[in-house]
């Protein structure tokens, strides 16, 4: 599909990912924001929810069930997990969809139900494509429904999948330590996200049981061609956005960090949003803020036979809304970096 202009609906426009979708799409030359939903804020202007998005002449917020899809070509679902199954089933099949929730990311329905809740759209699950463009671009081009990857999985899969596919790291020994800004928890009112709970400290959460674990394992296992089990611990940082992941892996065949780095450079040499850094420069969240970029570097560990891989992304852009728009561009036949080519904001 390649339309000069097309109409877009954003379901869940009052959340952080919804706001990022609007911020980026406001300057998209092909996509017109035609409908916005936010059930609790229905009837309001988006500027009353997010003042920084006021004055754009956007439609008022509606309830999801009030949206008329007749003139809509594309839908972003930026809704909480468990709500998208039934909504996507009600969207006309001619409309393409990117779902930013976990509802369609896990190909095995029983695995989804183990980690989340009963799957209410199993017939659609088999049609959903996992939307990591650098890995699944050709499948995304033909997809009607794309499951946008999670933020932690994006930061882990981009560096690790090519290394497992090339057989230079062991699939039996993968440790992922990740730090995230508070926006990764969403905009809902939660005691754990209060300023006094988050400021001046750092804490681990979802230890040994975070719901992104099966998603990461699914994609790494596909890359490795065998089952991969990971040790993954996320941490909440006193910052608004960003993810930094440090990954500890065992190399095979005596590879050094330099050799592994070259493999990643070769893998991503044609990619616009993934950059492999040189030397001892370590990726930092401040160097990807507001961008769709992923920075990666590889370091030798002092322990023989081990390396440390570090990646950084903005959890709201490459980890969510920017990647969703990257997927939309691919699905709609638009130049892939349209509206998402902006450089990071620093300082």
Short mmCIF file of C-alpha atoms in Angstrom, two decimals:
data_model
loop_
_atom_site.label_atom_id
_atom_site.label_comp_id
_atom_site.label_asym_id
_atom_site.label_seq_id
_atom_site.Cartn_x
_atom_site.Cartn_y
_atom_site.Cartn_z
CA UNK A 1 0.00 0.00 0.00
CA UNK A 2 1.34 3.43 -0.90
CA UNK A 3 -1.01 6.35 -0.43
CA UNK A 4 0.22 9.92 -0.65
CA UNK A 5 -1.77 10.78 2.47
CA UNK A 6 -3.69 8.58 4.88
CA UNK A 7 -5.82 9.04 7.97
CA UNK A 8 -4.62 7.75 11.34
CA UNK A 9 -6.42 6.99 14.59
CA UNK A 10 -4.57 6.86 17.91
CA UNK A 11 -6.36 4.81 20.56
CA UNK A 12 -5.08 5.68 24.02
CA UNK A 13 -3.95 9.20 23.20
CA UNK A 14 -3.79 10.35 26.82
CA UNK A 15 -0.86 8.10 27.76
CA UNK A 16 2.84 8.77 27.31
CA UNK A 17 3.13 6.66 24.17
CA UNK A 18 0.00 8.29 22.77
CA UNK A 19 1.51 11.72 23.37
CA UNK A 20 4.74 10.69 21.62
CA UNK A 21 2.77 9.39 18.64
CA UNK A 22 1.02 12.76 18.34
CA UNK A 23 4.26 14.73 18.78
CA UNK A 24 5.99 12.84 15.97
CA UNK A 25 3.01 12.44 13.63
CA UNK A 26 2.23 16.17 13.82
CA UNK A 27 5.16 16.68 11.41
CA UNK A 28 4.56 13.58 9.26
CA UNK A 29 3.90 14.67 5.65
CA UNK A 30 1.76 11.64 4.82
CA UNK A 31 -0.12 10.75 8.00
CA UNK A 32 -3.09 12.86 9.10
CA UNK A 33 -4.28 12.47 12.67
CA UNK A 34 -7.99 11.87 12.10
CA UNK A 35 -9.20 10.47 15.44
CA UNK A 36 -7.97 10.34 19.04
CA UNK A 37 -9.38 8.26 21.86
CA UNK A 38 -9.12 8.58 25.64
CA UNK A 39 -12.19 7.21 27.35
CA UNK A 40 -11.80 9.09 30.65
CA UNK A 41 -11.02 12.39 28.88
CA UNK A 42 -13.59 12.07 26.09
CA UNK A 43 -14.84 15.42 24.84
CA UNK A 44 -11.67 17.30 25.80
CA UNK A 45 -9.04 18.87 23.57
CA UNK A 46 -5.66 17.12 23.58
CA UNK A 47 -4.13 20.41 24.73
CA UNK A 48 -5.99 20.13 28.02
CA UNK A 49 -4.32 16.76 28.66
CA UNK A 50 -0.91 17.64 27.22
CA UNK A 51 -0.40 21.41 26.95
CA UNK A 52 2.69 20.92 24.79
CA UNK A 53 0.42 19.42 22.10
CA UNK A 54 -2.10 22.28 22.09
CA UNK A 55 -2.77 24.48 19.09
CA UNK A 56 -2.34 21.72 16.50
CA UNK A 57 -5.96 21.72 15.37
CA UNK A 58 -6.43 18.08 16.29
CA UNK A 59 -9.80 16.35 16.75
CA UNK A 60 -11.27 16.16 20.24
CA UNK A 61 -10.76 13.04 22.31
CA UNK A 62 -13.45 10.37 22.00
CA UNK A 63 -14.31 7.07 23.58
CA UNK A 64 -13.04 4.14 21.55
CA UNK A 65 -16.52 2.85 20.82
CA UNK A 66 -17.51 6.26 19.40
CA UNK A 67 -14.87 6.27 16.67
CA UNK A 68 -16.12 5.89 13.11
CA UNK A 69 -13.51 3.91 11.18
CA UNK A 70 -15.02 4.58 7.73
CA UNK A 71 -12.39 7.17 6.76
CA UNK A 72 -9.48 5.75 8.73
CA UNK A 73 -6.62 3.90 7.05
CA UNK A 74 -4.32 3.14 9.95
CA UNK A 75 -4.71 2.60 13.71
CA UNK A 76 -2.23 2.80 16.56
CA UNK A 77 -3.40 0.97 19.68
CA UNK A 78 -1.62 2.55 22.66
CA UNK A 79 -3.84 0.93 25.26
CA UNK A 80 -3.10 -1.11 28.40
CA UNK A 81 -2.49 -4.82 27.93
CA UNK A 82 -5.59 -6.96 27.87
CA UNK A 83 -7.75 -4.33 26.20
CA UNK A 84 -6.49 -4.57 22.62
CA UNK A 85 -7.66 -8.09 21.74
CA UNK A 86 -11.33 -7.24 21.44
CA UNK A 87 -10.73 -3.78 19.99
CA UNK A 88 -8.56 -5.06 17.13
CA UNK A 89 -11.18 -7.70 16.34
CA UNK A 90 -13.69 -4.86 15.86
CA UNK A 91 -11.52 -2.83 13.49
CA UNK A 92 -12.35 -3.40 9.78
CA UNK A 93 -9.84 -5.75 8.13
CA UNK A 94 -8.91 -3.23 5.44
CA UNK A 95 -7.31 -1.05 8.17
CA UNK A 96 -3.72 -1.73 9.16
CA UNK A 97 -2.85 -1.77 12.86
CA UNK A 98 0.20 -1.38 15.06
CA UNK A 99 -0.45 -2.49 18.64
CA UNK A 100 1.91 -1.02 21.23
CA UNK A 101 0.69 -3.32 24.03
CA UNK A 102 2.00 -6.86 24.69
CA UNK A 103 -1.28 -8.41 23.53
CA UNK A 104 0.05 -9.83 20.24
CA UNK A 105 3.81 -10.04 20.85
CA UNK A 106 3.96 -13.64 22.05
CA UNK A 107 3.37 -16.08 19.22
CA UNK A 108 2.41 -18.91 21.58
CA UNK A 109 -1.02 -18.20 23.08
CA UNK A 110 -0.38 -20.47 26.07
CA UNK A 111 2.81 -18.53 26.90
CA UNK A 112 0.84 -15.28 26.77
CA UNK A 113 -1.77 -16.72 29.12
CA UNK A 114 0.94 -17.92 31.52
CA UNK A 115 2.38 -14.40 31.86
CA UNK A 116 -0.67 -12.20 31.35
CA UNK A 117 -4.31 -13.35 31.16
CA UNK A 118 -6.61 -15.38 28.90
CA UNK A 119 -6.02 -14.48 25.24
CA UNK A 120 -9.26 -13.20 23.74
CA UNK A 121 -8.21 -13.12 20.09
CA UNK A 122 -6.31 -16.36 19.40
CA UNK A 123 -7.47 -16.43 15.78
CA UNK A 124 -5.65 -13.13 15.18
CA UNK A 125 -2.47 -14.12 17.01
CA UNK A 126 -1.22 -16.18 14.10
CA UNK A 127 -1.48 -13.21 11.74
CA UNK A 128 0.45 -10.77 13.96
CA UNK A 129 4.03 -9.92 12.99
CA UNK A 130 6.60 -9.02 15.64
CA UNK A 131 7.51 -5.48 14.68
CA UNK A 132 11.26 -5.07 15.12
CA UNK A 133 12.04 -3.50 11.71
CA UNK A 134 15.75 -4.27 11.66
CA UNK A 135 14.94 -7.97 12.12
CA UNK A 136 11.48 -8.41 10.54
CA UNK A 137 11.30 -5.74 7.83
CA UNK A 138 10.14 -7.98 4.96
CA UNK A 139 7.38 -9.54 7.07
CA UNK A 140 6.26 -6.12 8.29
CA UNK A 141 5.84 -4.90 4.71
CA UNK A 142 3.09 -7.48 4.12
CA UNK A 143 1.47 -7.33 7.55
CA UNK A 144 -1.97 -6.11 8.50
CA UNK A 145 -1.33 -6.38 12.25
CA UNK A 146 2.06 -5.61 13.80
CA UNK A 147 2.91 -6.16 17.46
CA UNK A 148 5.25 -3.34 18.42
CA UNK A 149 8.10 -4.67 20.59
CA UNK A 150 8.48 -3.77 24.23
CA UNK A 151 11.12 -1.25 25.30
CA UNK A 152 13.34 -3.62 27.28
CA UNK A 153 13.15 -6.28 24.53
CA UNK A 154 14.14 -3.76 21.85
CA UNK A 155 17.25 -2.77 23.79
CA UNK A 156 18.22 -6.43 24.29
CA UNK A 157 17.23 -8.08 21.00
CA UNK A 158 18.92 -5.59 18.67
CA UNK A 159 22.43 -6.34 20.00
CA UNK A 160 22.00 -9.98 20.99
CA UNK A 161 19.99 -11.52 18.12
CA UNK A 162 22.72 -11.12 15.46
CA UNK A 163 25.34 -12.52 17.85
CA UNK A 164 23.26 -15.61 18.61
CA UNK A 165 22.43 -16.05 14.93
CA UNK A 166 26.12 -15.97 14.02
CA UNK A 167 27.02 -18.41 16.82
CA UNK A 168 29.61 -16.21 18.52
CA UNK A 169 27.95 -16.14 21.95
CA UNK A 170 26.55 -18.94 24.06
CA UNK A 171 22.74 -19.25 24.20
CA UNK A 172 23.09 -20.91 27.61
CA UNK A 173 24.56 -17.94 29.45
CA UNK A 174 22.82 -14.60 28.86
CA UNK A 175 22.49 -12.07 31.68
CA UNK A 176 20.66 -8.79 31.04
CA UNK A 177 20.73 -5.92 33.53
CA UNK A 178 18.49 -3.03 32.47
CA UNK A 179 17.74 0.45 33.82
CA UNK A 180 14.64 2.40 32.78
CA UNK A 181 13.15 5.82 33.26
CA UNK A 182 9.82 6.13 35.09
CA UNK A 183 7.79 6.79 31.92
CA UNK A 184 8.26 3.13 31.08
CA UNK A 185 5.70 2.31 33.76
CA UNK A 186 3.02 4.36 32.00
CA UNK A 187 1.00 7.37 33.15
CA UNK A 188 -1.41 5.64 35.51
CA UNK A 189 -1.36 6.79 39.13
CA UNK A 190 0.78 4.31 41.08
CA UNK A 191 2.30 4.69 44.52
CA UNK A 192 5.61 3.21 43.33
CA UNK A 193 5.94 6.00 40.77
CA UNK A 194 5.47 8.92 43.16
CA UNK A 195 8.35 11.40 43.28
CA UNK A 196 9.26 10.50 46.85
CA UNK A 197 9.34 6.81 45.94
CA UNK A 198 11.57 7.26 42.87
CA UNK A 199 13.80 10.28 43.44
CA UNK A 200 17.33 9.90 44.84
CA UNK A 201 17.42 6.16 44.46
CA UNK A 202 17.24 3.09 42.26
CA UNK A 203 15.47 -0.21 42.80
CA UNK A 204 15.01 -3.53 41.05
CA UNK A 205 11.50 -4.76 40.29
CA UNK A 206 9.90 -7.77 38.64
CA UNK A 207 12.95 -9.70 39.81
CA UNK A 208 12.99 -13.12 38.16
CA UNK A 209 9.47 -12.68 36.80
CA UNK A 210 9.23 -9.59 34.59
CA UNK A 211 6.72 -9.98 31.76
CA UNK A 212 9.23 -8.95 29.09
CA UNK A 213 11.27 -12.11 29.75
CA UNK A 214 9.27 -14.46 27.47
CA UNK A 215 9.27 -11.84 24.70
CA UNK A 216 13.05 -11.52 24.80
CA UNK A 217 13.46 -15.30 24.99
CA UNK A 218 11.08 -15.82 22.07
CA UNK A 219 13.07 -13.60 19.72
CA UNK A 220 16.51 -14.70 20.90
CA UNK A 221 15.50 -18.35 20.53
CA UNK A 222 14.38 -17.70 16.95
CA UNK A 223 17.71 -16.03 16.23
CA UNK A 224 19.74 -18.82 17.83
CA UNK A 225 17.72 -21.66 16.34
CA UNK A 226 17.44 -23.21 19.79
CA UNK A 227 15.89 -22.44 23.14
CA UNK A 228 17.44 -19.46 24.92
CA UNK A 229 16.76 -18.76 28.58
CA UNK A 230 17.87 -15.46 30.04
CA UNK A 231 18.50 -13.95 33.44
CA UNK A 232 16.87 -10.52 33.29
CA UNK A 233 16.52 -7.87 35.98
CA UNK A 234 15.01 -4.42 35.32
CA UNK A 235 15.64 -1.40 37.55
CA UNK A 236 13.76 1.87 37.90
CA UNK A 237 15.85 5.02 37.66
CA UNK A 238 14.99 8.57 38.82
CA UNK A 239 14.74 9.91 35.26
CA UNK A 240 11.79 10.44 32.96
CA UNK A 241 12.91 8.44 29.94
CA UNK A 242 15.61 6.16 28.58
CA UNK A 243 16.78 2.55 28.84
CA UNK A 244 20.33 1.36 29.37
CA UNK A 245 20.97 -2.38 29.14
CA UNK A 246 24.20 -4.12 30.10
CA UNK A 247 24.37 -7.68 28.80
CA UNK A 248 26.90 -10.23 30.04
CA UNK A 249 27.55 -13.13 27.68
CA UNK A 250 30.06 -15.91 27.05
CA UNK A 251 31.84 -15.88 23.68
CA UNK A 252 32.45 -18.97 21.55
CA UNK A 253 35.59 -19.60 19.54
CA UNK A 254 37.83 -17.12 21.30
CA UNK A 255 36.13 -14.02 19.92
CA UNK A 256 37.17 -10.66 21.34
CA UNK A 257 35.01 -7.59 21.86
CA UNK A 258 36.55 -6.11 18.71
CA UNK A 259 35.51 -9.10 16.60
CA UNK A 260 32.00 -9.14 18.05
CA UNK A 261 31.71 -5.40 17.43
CA UNK A 262 32.62 -5.98 13.78
CA UNK A 263 29.82 -8.55 13.46
CA UNK A 264 27.31 -6.00 14.73
CA UNK A 265 28.71 -3.29 12.46
CA UNK A 266 28.29 -5.57 9.47
CA UNK A 267 24.76 -6.51 10.54
CA UNK A 268 23.61 -2.91 10.91
CA UNK A 269 25.76 -1.13 8.33
CA UNK A 270 22.70 -0.16 6.26
CA UNK A 271 20.41 0.65 9.18
CA UNK A 272 19.56 4.28 9.94
CA UNK A 273 18.65 3.88 13.59
CA UNK A 274 21.19 1.43 14.97
CA UNK A 275 24.76 2.63 15.47
CA UNK A 276 27.67 0.57 16.76
CA UNK A 277 30.08 2.78 18.67
CA UNK A 278 33.86 2.58 18.53
CA UNK A 279 36.54 2.06 21.14
CA UNK A 280 35.80 2.63 24.79
CA UNK A 281 32.83 4.97 24.27
CA UNK A 282 29.89 3.66 26.28
CA UNK A 283 26.28 4.20 25.15
CA UNK A 284 24.32 6.61 27.35
CA UNK A 285 20.62 7.41 27.58
CA UNK A 286 21.34 11.13 27.29
CA UNK A 287 22.72 10.49 23.81
CA UNK A 288 19.50 8.94 22.45
CA UNK A 289 16.93 11.13 24.22
CA UNK A 290 13.98 12.02 21.98
CA UNK A 291 15.31 9.96 19.07
CA UNK A 292 14.58 6.65 17.37
CA UNK A 293 18.22 5.62 17.67
CA UNK A 294 19.83 2.66 19.40
CA UNK A 295 23.48 2.95 20.42
CA UNK A 296 25.48 -0.24 21.03
CA UNK A 297 29.03 -1.05 22.05
CA UNK A 298 30.94 -4.16 23.09
CA UNK A 299 33.61 -4.48 25.77
CA UNK A 300 35.97 -7.23 26.88
CA UNK A 301 35.24 -8.50 30.39
CA UNK A 302 38.15 -9.05 32.77
CA UNK A 303 36.89 -12.66 33.06
CA UNK A 304 38.30 -14.79 30.23
CA UNK A 305 35.82 -15.79 27.56
CA UNK A 306 33.23 -13.16 28.45
CA UNK A 307 32.18 -9.84 26.93
CA UNK A 308 29.82 -7.06 28.00
CA UNK A 309 27.39 -5.60 25.47
CA UNK A 310 25.81 -2.23 26.30
CA UNK A 311 22.86 -0.61 24.52
CA UNK A 312 20.85 2.59 24.99
CA UNK A 313 17.47 3.66 23.62
CA UNK A 314 14.76 6.18 24.43
CA UNK A 315 12.01 3.94 25.81
CA UNK A 316 9.23 6.19 24.46
CA UNK A 317 10.65 6.51 20.94
CA UNK A 318 12.67 3.51 19.68
CA UNK A 319 11.18 1.58 22.59
CA UNK A 320 7.59 2.48 21.69
CA UNK A 321 6.11 5.29 19.56
CA UNK A 322 9.02 6.01 17.23
CA UNK A 323 9.33 2.33 16.39
CA UNK A 324 5.56 2.14 15.91
CA UNK A 325 5.77 4.94 13.34
CA UNK A 326 8.76 3.22 11.72
CA UNK A 327 6.52 0.17 11.36
CA UNK A 328 3.68 2.29 9.98
CA UNK A 329 5.98 3.78 7.37
CA UNK A 330 7.05 0.30 6.24
CA UNK A 331 3.46 -1.00 6.17
CA UNK A 332 2.15 2.01 4.24
CA UNK A 333 4.97 2.16 1.70
CA UNK A 334 6.41 5.42 3.06
CA UNK A 335 10.14 6.13 3.28
CA UNK A 336 11.06 4.37 6.52
CA UNK A 337 12.62 7.28 8.41
CA UNK A 338 9.86 9.77 7.59
CA UNK A 339 9.17 11.99 10.65
CA UNK A 340 11.53 9.96 12.87
CA UNK A 341 14.92 11.06 11.55
CA UNK A 342 15.44 13.74 14.19
CA UNK A 343 18.72 13.60 16.09
CA UNK A 344 18.82 13.09 19.87
CA UNK A 345 18.32 16.08 22.19
CA UNK A 346 21.44 16.89 24.19
CA UNK A 347 21.98 18.16 26.80
#
